[in-house]
Short mmCIF file of N, CA, C and O in Angstrom, two decimals:
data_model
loop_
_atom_site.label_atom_id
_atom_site.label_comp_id
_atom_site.label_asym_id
_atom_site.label_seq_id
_atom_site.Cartn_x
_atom_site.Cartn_y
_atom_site.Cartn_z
N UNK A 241 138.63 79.47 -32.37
CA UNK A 241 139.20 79.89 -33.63
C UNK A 241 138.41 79.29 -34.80
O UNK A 241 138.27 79.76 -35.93
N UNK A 242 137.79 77.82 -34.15
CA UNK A 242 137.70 77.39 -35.82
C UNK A 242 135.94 77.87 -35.77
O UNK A 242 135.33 77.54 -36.79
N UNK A 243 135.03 78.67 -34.63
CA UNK A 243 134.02 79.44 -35.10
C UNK A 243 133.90 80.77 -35.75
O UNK A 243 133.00 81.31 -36.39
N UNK A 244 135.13 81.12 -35.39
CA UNK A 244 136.08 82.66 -35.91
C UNK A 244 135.79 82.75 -37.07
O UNK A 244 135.04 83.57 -37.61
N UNK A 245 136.79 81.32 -37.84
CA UNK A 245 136.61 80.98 -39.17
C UNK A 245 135.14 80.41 -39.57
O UNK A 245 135.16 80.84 -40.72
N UNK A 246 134.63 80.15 -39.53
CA UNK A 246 133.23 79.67 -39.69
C UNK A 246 132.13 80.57 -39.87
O UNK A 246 131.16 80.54 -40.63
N UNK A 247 132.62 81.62 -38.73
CA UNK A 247 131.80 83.16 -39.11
C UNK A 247 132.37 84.01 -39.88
O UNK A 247 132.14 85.19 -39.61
N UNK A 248 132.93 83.85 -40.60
CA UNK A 248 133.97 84.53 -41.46
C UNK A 248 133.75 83.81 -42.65
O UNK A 248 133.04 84.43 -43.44
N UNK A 249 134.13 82.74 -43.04
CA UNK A 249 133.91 82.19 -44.56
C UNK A 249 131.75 82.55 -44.66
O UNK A 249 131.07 83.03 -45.56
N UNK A 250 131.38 82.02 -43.30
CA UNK A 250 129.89 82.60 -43.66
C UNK A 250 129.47 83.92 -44.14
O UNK A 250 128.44 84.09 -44.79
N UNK A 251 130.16 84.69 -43.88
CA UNK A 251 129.40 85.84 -44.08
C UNK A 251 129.11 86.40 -45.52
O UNK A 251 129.73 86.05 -46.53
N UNK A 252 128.28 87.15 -45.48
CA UNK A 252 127.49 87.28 -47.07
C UNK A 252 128.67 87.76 -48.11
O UNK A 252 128.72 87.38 -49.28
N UNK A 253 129.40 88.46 -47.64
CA UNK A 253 130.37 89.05 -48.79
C UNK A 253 131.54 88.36 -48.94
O UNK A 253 132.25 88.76 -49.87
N UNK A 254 132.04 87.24 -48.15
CA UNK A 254 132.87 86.21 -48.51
C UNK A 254 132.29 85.33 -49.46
O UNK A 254 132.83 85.03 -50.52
N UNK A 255 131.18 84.93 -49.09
CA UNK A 255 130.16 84.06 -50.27
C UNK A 255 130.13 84.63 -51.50
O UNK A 255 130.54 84.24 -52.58
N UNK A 256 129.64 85.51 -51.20
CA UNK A 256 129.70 86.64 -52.90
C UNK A 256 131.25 86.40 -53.57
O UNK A 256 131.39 85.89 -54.68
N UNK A 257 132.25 86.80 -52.81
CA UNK A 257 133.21 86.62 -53.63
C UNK A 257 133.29 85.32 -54.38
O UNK A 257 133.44 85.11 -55.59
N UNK A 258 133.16 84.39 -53.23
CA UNK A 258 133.93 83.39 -53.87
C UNK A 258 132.80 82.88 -54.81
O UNK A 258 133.27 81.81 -55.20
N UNK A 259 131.71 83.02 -55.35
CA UNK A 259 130.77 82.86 -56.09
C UNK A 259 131.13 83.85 -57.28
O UNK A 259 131.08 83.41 -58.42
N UNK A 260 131.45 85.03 -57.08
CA UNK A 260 132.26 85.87 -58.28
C UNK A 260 133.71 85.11 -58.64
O UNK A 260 133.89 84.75 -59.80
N UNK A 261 134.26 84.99 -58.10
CA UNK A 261 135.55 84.23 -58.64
C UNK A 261 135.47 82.77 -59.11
O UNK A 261 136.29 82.42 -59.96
N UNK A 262 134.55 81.84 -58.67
CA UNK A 262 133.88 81.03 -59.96
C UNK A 262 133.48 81.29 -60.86
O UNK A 262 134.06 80.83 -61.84
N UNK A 263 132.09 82.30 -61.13
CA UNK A 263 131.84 82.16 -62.16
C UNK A 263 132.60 83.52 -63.48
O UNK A 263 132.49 83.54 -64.70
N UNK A 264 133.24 84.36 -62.63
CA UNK A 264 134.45 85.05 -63.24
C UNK A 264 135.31 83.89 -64.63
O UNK A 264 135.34 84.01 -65.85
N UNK A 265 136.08 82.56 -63.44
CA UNK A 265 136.88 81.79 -63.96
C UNK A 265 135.73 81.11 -65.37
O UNK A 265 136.10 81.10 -66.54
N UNK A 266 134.49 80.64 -64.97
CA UNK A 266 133.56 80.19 -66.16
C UNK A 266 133.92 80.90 -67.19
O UNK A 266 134.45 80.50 -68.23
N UNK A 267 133.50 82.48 -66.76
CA UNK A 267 133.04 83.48 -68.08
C UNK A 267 134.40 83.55 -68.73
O UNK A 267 134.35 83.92 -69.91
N UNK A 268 135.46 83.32 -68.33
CA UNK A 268 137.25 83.98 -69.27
C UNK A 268 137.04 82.77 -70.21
O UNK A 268 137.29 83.31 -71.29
N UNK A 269 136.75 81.53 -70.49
CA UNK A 269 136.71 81.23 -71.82
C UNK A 269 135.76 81.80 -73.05
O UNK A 269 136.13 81.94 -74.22
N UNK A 270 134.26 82.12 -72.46
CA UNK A 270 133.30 82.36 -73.36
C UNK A 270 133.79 84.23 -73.83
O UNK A 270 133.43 84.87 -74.82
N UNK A 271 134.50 84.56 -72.96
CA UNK A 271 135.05 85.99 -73.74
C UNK A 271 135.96 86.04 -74.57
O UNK A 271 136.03 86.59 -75.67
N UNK A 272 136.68 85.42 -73.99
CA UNK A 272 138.10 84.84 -75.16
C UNK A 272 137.71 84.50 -76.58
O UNK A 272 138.03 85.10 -77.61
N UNK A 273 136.92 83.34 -76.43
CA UNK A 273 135.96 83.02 -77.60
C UNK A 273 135.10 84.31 -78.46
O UNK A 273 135.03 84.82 -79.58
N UNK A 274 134.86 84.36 -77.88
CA UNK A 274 134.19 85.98 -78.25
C UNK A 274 134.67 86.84 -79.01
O UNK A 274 134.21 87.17 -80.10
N UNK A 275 136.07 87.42 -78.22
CA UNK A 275 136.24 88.57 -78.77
C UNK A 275 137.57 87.70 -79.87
O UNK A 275 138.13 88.49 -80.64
N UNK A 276 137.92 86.61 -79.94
CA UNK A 276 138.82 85.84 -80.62
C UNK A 276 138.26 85.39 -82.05
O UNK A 276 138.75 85.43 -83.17
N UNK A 277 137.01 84.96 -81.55
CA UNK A 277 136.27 84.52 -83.17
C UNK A 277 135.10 85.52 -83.81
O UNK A 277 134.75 85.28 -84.96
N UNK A 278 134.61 86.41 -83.23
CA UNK A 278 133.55 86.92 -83.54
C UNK A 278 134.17 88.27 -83.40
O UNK A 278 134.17 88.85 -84.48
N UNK A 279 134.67 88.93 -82.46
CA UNK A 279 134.39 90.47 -82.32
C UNK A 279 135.97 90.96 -83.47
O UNK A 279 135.95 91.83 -84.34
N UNK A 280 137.12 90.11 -83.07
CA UNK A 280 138.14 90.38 -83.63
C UNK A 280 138.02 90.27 -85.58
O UNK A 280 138.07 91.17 -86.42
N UNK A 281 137.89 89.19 -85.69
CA UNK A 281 137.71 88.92 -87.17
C UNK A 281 137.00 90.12 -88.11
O UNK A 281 137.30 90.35 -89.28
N UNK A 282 135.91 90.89 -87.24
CA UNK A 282 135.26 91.41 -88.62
C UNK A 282 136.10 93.29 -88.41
O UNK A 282 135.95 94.20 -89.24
N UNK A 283 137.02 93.40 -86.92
CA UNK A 283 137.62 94.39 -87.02
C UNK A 283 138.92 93.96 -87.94
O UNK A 283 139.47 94.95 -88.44
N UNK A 284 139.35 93.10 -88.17
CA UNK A 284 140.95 92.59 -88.93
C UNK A 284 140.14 92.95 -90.40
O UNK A 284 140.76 93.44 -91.35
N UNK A 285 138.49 92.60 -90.50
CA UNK A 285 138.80 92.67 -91.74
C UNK A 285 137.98 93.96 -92.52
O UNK A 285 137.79 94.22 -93.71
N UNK A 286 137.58 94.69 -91.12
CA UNK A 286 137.74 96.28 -92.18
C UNK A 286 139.15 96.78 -91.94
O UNK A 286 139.30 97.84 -92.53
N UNK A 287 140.01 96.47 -91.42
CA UNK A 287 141.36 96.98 -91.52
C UNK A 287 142.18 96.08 -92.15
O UNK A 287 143.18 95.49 -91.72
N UNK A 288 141.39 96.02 -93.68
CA UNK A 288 142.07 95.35 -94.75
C UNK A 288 143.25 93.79 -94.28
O UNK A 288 144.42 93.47 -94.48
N UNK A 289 141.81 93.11 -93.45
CA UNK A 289 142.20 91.90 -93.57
C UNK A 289 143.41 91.64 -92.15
O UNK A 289 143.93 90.53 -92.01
N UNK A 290 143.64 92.43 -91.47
CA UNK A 290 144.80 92.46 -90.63
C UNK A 290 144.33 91.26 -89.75
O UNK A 290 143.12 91.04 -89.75
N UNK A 291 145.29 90.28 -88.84
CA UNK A 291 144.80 89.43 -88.11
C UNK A 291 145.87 90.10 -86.76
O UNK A 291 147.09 89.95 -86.74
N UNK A 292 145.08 90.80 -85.71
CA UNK A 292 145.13 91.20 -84.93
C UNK A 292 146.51 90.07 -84.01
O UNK A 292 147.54 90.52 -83.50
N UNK A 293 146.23 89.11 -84.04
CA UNK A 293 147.05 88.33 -83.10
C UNK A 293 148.45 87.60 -83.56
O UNK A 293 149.19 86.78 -83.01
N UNK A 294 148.47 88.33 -84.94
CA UNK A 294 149.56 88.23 -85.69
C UNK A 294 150.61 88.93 -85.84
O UNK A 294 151.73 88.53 -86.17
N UNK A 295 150.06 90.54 -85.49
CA UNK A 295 150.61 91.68 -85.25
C UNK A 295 152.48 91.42 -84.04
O UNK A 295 152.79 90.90 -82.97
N UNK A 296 152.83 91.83 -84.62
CA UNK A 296 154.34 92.34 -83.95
C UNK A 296 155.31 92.86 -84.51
O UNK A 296 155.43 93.15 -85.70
N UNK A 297 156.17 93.00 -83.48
CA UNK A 297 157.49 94.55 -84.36
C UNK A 297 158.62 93.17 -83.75
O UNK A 297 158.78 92.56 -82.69
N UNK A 298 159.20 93.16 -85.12
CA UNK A 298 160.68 92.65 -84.67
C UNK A 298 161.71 93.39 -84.92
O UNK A 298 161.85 94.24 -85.80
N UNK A 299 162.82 92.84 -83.67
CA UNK A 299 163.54 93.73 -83.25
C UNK A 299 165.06 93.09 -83.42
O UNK A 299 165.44 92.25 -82.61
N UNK A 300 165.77 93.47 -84.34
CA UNK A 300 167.11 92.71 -85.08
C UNK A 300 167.81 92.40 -83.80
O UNK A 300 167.74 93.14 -82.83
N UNK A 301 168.44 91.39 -83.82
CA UNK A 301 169.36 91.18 -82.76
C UNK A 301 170.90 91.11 -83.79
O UNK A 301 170.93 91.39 -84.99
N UNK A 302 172.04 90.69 -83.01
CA UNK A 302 173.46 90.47 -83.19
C UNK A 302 173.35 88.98 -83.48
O UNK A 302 174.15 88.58 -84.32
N UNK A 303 172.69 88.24 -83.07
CA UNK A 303 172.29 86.52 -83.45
C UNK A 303 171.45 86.22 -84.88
O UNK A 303 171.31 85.11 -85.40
N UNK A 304 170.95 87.42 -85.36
CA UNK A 304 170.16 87.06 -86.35
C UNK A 304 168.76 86.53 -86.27
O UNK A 304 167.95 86.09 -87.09
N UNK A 305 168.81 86.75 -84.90
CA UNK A 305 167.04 85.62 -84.57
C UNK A 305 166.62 87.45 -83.87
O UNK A 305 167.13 88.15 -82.99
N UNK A 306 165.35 87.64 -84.91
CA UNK A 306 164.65 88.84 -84.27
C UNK A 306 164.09 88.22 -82.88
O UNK A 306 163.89 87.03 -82.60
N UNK A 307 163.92 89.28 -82.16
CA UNK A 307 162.78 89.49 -80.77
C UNK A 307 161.40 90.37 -81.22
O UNK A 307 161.17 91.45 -81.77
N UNK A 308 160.38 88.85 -80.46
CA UNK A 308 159.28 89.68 -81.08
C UNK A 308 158.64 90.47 -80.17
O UNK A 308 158.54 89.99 -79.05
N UNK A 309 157.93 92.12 -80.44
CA UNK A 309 157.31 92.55 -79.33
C UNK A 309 155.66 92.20 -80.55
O UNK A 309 155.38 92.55 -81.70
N UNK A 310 154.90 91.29 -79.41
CA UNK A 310 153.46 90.90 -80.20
C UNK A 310 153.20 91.85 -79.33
O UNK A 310 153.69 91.77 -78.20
N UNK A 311 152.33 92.99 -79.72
CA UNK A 311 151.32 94.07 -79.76
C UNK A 311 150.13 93.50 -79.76
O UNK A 311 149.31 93.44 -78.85
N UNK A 312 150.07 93.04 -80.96
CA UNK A 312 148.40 92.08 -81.75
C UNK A 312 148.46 91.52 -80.19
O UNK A 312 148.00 92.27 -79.33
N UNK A 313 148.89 90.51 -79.87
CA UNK A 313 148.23 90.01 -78.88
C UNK A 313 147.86 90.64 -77.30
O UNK A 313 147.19 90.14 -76.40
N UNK A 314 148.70 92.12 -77.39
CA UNK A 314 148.20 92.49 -76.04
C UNK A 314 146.64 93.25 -76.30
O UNK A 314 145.72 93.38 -75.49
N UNK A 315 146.77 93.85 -78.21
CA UNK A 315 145.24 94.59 -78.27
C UNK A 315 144.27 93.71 -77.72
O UNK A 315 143.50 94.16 -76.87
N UNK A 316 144.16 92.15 -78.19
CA UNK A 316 143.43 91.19 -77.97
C UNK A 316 143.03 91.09 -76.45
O UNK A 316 141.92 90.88 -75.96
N UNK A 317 144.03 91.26 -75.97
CA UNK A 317 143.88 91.19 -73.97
C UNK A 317 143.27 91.97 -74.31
O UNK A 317 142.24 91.52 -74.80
N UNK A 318 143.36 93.66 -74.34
CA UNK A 318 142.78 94.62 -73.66
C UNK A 318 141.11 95.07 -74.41
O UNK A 318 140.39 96.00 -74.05
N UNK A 319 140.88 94.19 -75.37
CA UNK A 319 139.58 93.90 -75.67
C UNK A 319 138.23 92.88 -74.87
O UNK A 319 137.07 92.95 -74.48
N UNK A 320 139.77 91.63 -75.03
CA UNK A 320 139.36 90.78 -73.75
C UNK A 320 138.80 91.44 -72.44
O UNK A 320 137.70 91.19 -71.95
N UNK A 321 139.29 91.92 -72.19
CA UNK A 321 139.19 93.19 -70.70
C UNK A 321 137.82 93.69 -70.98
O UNK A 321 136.80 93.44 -70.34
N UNK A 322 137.96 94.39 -72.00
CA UNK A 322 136.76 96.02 -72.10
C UNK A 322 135.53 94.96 -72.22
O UNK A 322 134.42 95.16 -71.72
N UNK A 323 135.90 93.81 -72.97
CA UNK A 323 134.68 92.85 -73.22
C UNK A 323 134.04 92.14 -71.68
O UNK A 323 132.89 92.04 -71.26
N UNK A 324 135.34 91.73 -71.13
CA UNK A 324 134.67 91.42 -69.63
C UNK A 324 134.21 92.52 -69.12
O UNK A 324 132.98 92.49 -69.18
N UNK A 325 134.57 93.44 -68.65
CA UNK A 325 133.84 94.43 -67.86
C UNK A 325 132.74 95.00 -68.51
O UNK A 325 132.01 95.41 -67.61
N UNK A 326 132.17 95.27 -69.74
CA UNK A 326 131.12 95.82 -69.78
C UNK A 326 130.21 94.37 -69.68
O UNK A 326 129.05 94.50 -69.28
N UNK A 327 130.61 93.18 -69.97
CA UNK A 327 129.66 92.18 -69.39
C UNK A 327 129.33 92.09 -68.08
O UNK A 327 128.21 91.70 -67.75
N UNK A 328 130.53 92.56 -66.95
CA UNK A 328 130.19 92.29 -65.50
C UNK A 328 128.92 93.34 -65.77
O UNK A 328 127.76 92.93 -65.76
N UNK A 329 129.26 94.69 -66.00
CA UNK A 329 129.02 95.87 -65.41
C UNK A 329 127.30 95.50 -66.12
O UNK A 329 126.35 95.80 -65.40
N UNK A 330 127.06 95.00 -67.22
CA UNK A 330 125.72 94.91 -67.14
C UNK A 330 125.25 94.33 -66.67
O UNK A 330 124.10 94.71 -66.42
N UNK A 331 125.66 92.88 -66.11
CA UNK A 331 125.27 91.57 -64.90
C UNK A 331 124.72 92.63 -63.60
O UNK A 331 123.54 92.67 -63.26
N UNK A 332 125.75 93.44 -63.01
CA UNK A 332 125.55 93.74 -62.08
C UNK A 332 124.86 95.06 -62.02
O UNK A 332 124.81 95.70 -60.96
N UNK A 333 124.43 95.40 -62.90
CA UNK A 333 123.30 96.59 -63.04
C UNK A 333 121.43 95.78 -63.45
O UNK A 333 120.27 96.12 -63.21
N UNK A 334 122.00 94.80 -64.04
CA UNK A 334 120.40 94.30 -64.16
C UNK A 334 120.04 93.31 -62.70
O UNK A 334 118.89 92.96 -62.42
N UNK A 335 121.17 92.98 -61.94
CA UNK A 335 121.01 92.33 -60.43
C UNK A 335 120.43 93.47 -59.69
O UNK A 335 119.44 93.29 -58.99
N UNK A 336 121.18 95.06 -59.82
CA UNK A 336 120.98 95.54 -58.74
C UNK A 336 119.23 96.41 -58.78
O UNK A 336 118.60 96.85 -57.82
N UNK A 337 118.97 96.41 -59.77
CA UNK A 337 117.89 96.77 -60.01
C UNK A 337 116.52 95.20 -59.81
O UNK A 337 115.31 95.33 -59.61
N UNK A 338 117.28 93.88 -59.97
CA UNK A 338 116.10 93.03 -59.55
C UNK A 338 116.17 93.12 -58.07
O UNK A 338 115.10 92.95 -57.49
N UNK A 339 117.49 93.42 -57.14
CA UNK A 339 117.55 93.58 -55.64
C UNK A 339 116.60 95.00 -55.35
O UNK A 339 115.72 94.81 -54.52
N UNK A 340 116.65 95.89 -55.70
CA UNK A 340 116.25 97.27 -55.18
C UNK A 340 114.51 97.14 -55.23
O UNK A 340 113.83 96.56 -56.07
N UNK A 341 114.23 97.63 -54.46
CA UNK A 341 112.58 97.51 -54.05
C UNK A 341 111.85 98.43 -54.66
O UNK A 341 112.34 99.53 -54.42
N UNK A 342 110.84 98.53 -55.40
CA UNK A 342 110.85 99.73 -55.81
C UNK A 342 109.85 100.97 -55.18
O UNK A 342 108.70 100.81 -54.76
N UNK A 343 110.29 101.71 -55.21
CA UNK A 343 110.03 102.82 -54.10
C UNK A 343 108.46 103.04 -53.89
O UNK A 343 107.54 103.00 -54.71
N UNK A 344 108.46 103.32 -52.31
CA UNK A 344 107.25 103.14 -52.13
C UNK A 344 105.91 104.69 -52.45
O UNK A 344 105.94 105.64 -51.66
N UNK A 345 105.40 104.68 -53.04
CA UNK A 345 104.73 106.19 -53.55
C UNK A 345 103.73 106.28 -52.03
O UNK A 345 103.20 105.47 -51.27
N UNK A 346 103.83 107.51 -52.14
CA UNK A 346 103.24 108.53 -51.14
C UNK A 346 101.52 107.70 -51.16
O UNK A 346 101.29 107.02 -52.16
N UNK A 347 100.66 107.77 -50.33
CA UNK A 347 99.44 107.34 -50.43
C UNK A 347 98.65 108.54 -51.01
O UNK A 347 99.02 109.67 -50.69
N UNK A 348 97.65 108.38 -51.79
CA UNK A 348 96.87 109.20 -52.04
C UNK A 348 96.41 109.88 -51.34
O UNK A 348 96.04 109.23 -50.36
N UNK A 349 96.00 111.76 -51.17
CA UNK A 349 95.52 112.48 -50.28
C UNK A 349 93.76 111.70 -50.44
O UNK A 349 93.27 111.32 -51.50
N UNK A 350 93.33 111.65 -49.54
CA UNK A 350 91.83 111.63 -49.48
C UNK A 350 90.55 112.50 -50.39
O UNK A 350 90.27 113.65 -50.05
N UNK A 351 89.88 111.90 -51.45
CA UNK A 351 88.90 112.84 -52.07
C UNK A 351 88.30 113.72 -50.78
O UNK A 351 88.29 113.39 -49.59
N UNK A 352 87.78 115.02 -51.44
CA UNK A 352 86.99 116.03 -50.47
C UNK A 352 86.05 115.25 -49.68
O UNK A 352 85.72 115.63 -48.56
N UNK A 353 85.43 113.81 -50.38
CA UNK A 353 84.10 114.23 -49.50
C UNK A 353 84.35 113.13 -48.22
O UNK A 353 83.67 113.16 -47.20
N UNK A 354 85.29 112.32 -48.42
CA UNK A 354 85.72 111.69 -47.32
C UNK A 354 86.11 111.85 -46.42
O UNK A 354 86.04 111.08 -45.46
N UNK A 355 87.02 113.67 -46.51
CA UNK A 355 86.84 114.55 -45.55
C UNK A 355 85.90 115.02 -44.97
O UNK A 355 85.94 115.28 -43.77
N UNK A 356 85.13 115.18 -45.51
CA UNK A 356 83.78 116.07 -45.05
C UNK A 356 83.21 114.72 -44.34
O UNK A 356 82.77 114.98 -43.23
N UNK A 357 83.12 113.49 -44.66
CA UNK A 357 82.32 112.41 -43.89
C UNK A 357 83.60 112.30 -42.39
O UNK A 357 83.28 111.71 -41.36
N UNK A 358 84.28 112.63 -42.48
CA UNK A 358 85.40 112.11 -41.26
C UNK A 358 84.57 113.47 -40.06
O UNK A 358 84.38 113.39 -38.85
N UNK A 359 84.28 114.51 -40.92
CA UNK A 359 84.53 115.77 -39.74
C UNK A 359 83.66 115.90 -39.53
O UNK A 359 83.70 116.55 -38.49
N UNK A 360 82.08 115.63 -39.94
CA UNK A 360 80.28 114.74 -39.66
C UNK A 360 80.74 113.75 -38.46
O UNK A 360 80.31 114.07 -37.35
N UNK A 361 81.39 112.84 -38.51
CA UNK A 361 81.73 111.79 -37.92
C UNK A 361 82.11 112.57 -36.35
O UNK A 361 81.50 112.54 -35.28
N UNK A 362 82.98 113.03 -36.63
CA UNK A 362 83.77 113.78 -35.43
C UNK A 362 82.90 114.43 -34.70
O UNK A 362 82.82 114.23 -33.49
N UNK A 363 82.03 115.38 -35.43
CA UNK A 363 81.49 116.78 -34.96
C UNK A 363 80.26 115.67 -34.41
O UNK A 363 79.58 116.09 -33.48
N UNK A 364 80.02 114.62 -34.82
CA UNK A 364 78.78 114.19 -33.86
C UNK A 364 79.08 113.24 -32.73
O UNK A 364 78.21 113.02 -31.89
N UNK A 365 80.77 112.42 -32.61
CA UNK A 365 81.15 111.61 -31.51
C UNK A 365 81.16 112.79 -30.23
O UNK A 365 80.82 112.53 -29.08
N UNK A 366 81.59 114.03 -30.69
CA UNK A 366 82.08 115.34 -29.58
C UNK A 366 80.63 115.64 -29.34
O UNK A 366 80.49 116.23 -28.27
N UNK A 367 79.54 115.42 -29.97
CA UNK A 367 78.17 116.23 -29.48
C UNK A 367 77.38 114.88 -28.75
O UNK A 367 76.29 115.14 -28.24
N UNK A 368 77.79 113.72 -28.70
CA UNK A 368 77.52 112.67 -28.05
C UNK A 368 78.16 112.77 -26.58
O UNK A 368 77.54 112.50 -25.55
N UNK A 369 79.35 113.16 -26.64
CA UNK A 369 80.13 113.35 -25.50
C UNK A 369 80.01 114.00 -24.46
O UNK A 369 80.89 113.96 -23.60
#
């Protein structure tokens, strides 16, 4: 059992994961950061200054204490998001192109006269023969 497991955590696409789910966990601060200080700010402020993570609808209660639904902060996730994935998706398009070999071209047909020296060649091994 415990080579079972051994050939199993080895194998190439267990490794991969768990090498994606590290550096996954790295990258969620530097996006956060990202789309929190840099990408958000200059959209709040062509939409006359709005601060995205401020955004919510309150909702009157019978207690007098509204319920907040924050919106602002789910746009923020789902930027967060679009921001991670087009980062994976270019990681893993400029990997798969340093992995891919690049294709092997056809060999050149032979100039004429190298033909003509092959079939000299021939026509005199057969008249030797």
């Amino acid at each position: 059992m415990v080579s079972e497991f051994k050939e199993f955590a080895m194998r190439g696409n267990v490794v991969d994961l768990a090498v994606g789910v590290i550096i996954g966990a790295a990258f969620a601060p530097i996006v956060s950061t990202l789309v929190e200080n840099i990408i958000m700010p200059p959209i709040g402020y062509v939409l006359a200054g709005i601060d995205f993570s401020s955004l919510a609808i309150v909702l009157p209660t019978p207690t007098g204490d509204g319920v907040e639904i924050k919106y602002g902060l789910f746009l923020n996730a789902v930027f967060k998001f679009l921001v991670t994935a087009l980062a994976i998706f270019l990681l893993v398009r400029v990997l798969n192109k340093l992995q891919k070999p690049a294709p092997a071209e056809a060999p050149a047909p032979p100039p004429p006269s190298e033909i003509y020296l092959r079939e000299i060649r021939d026509a005199l091994v057969n008249r030797q023969a």
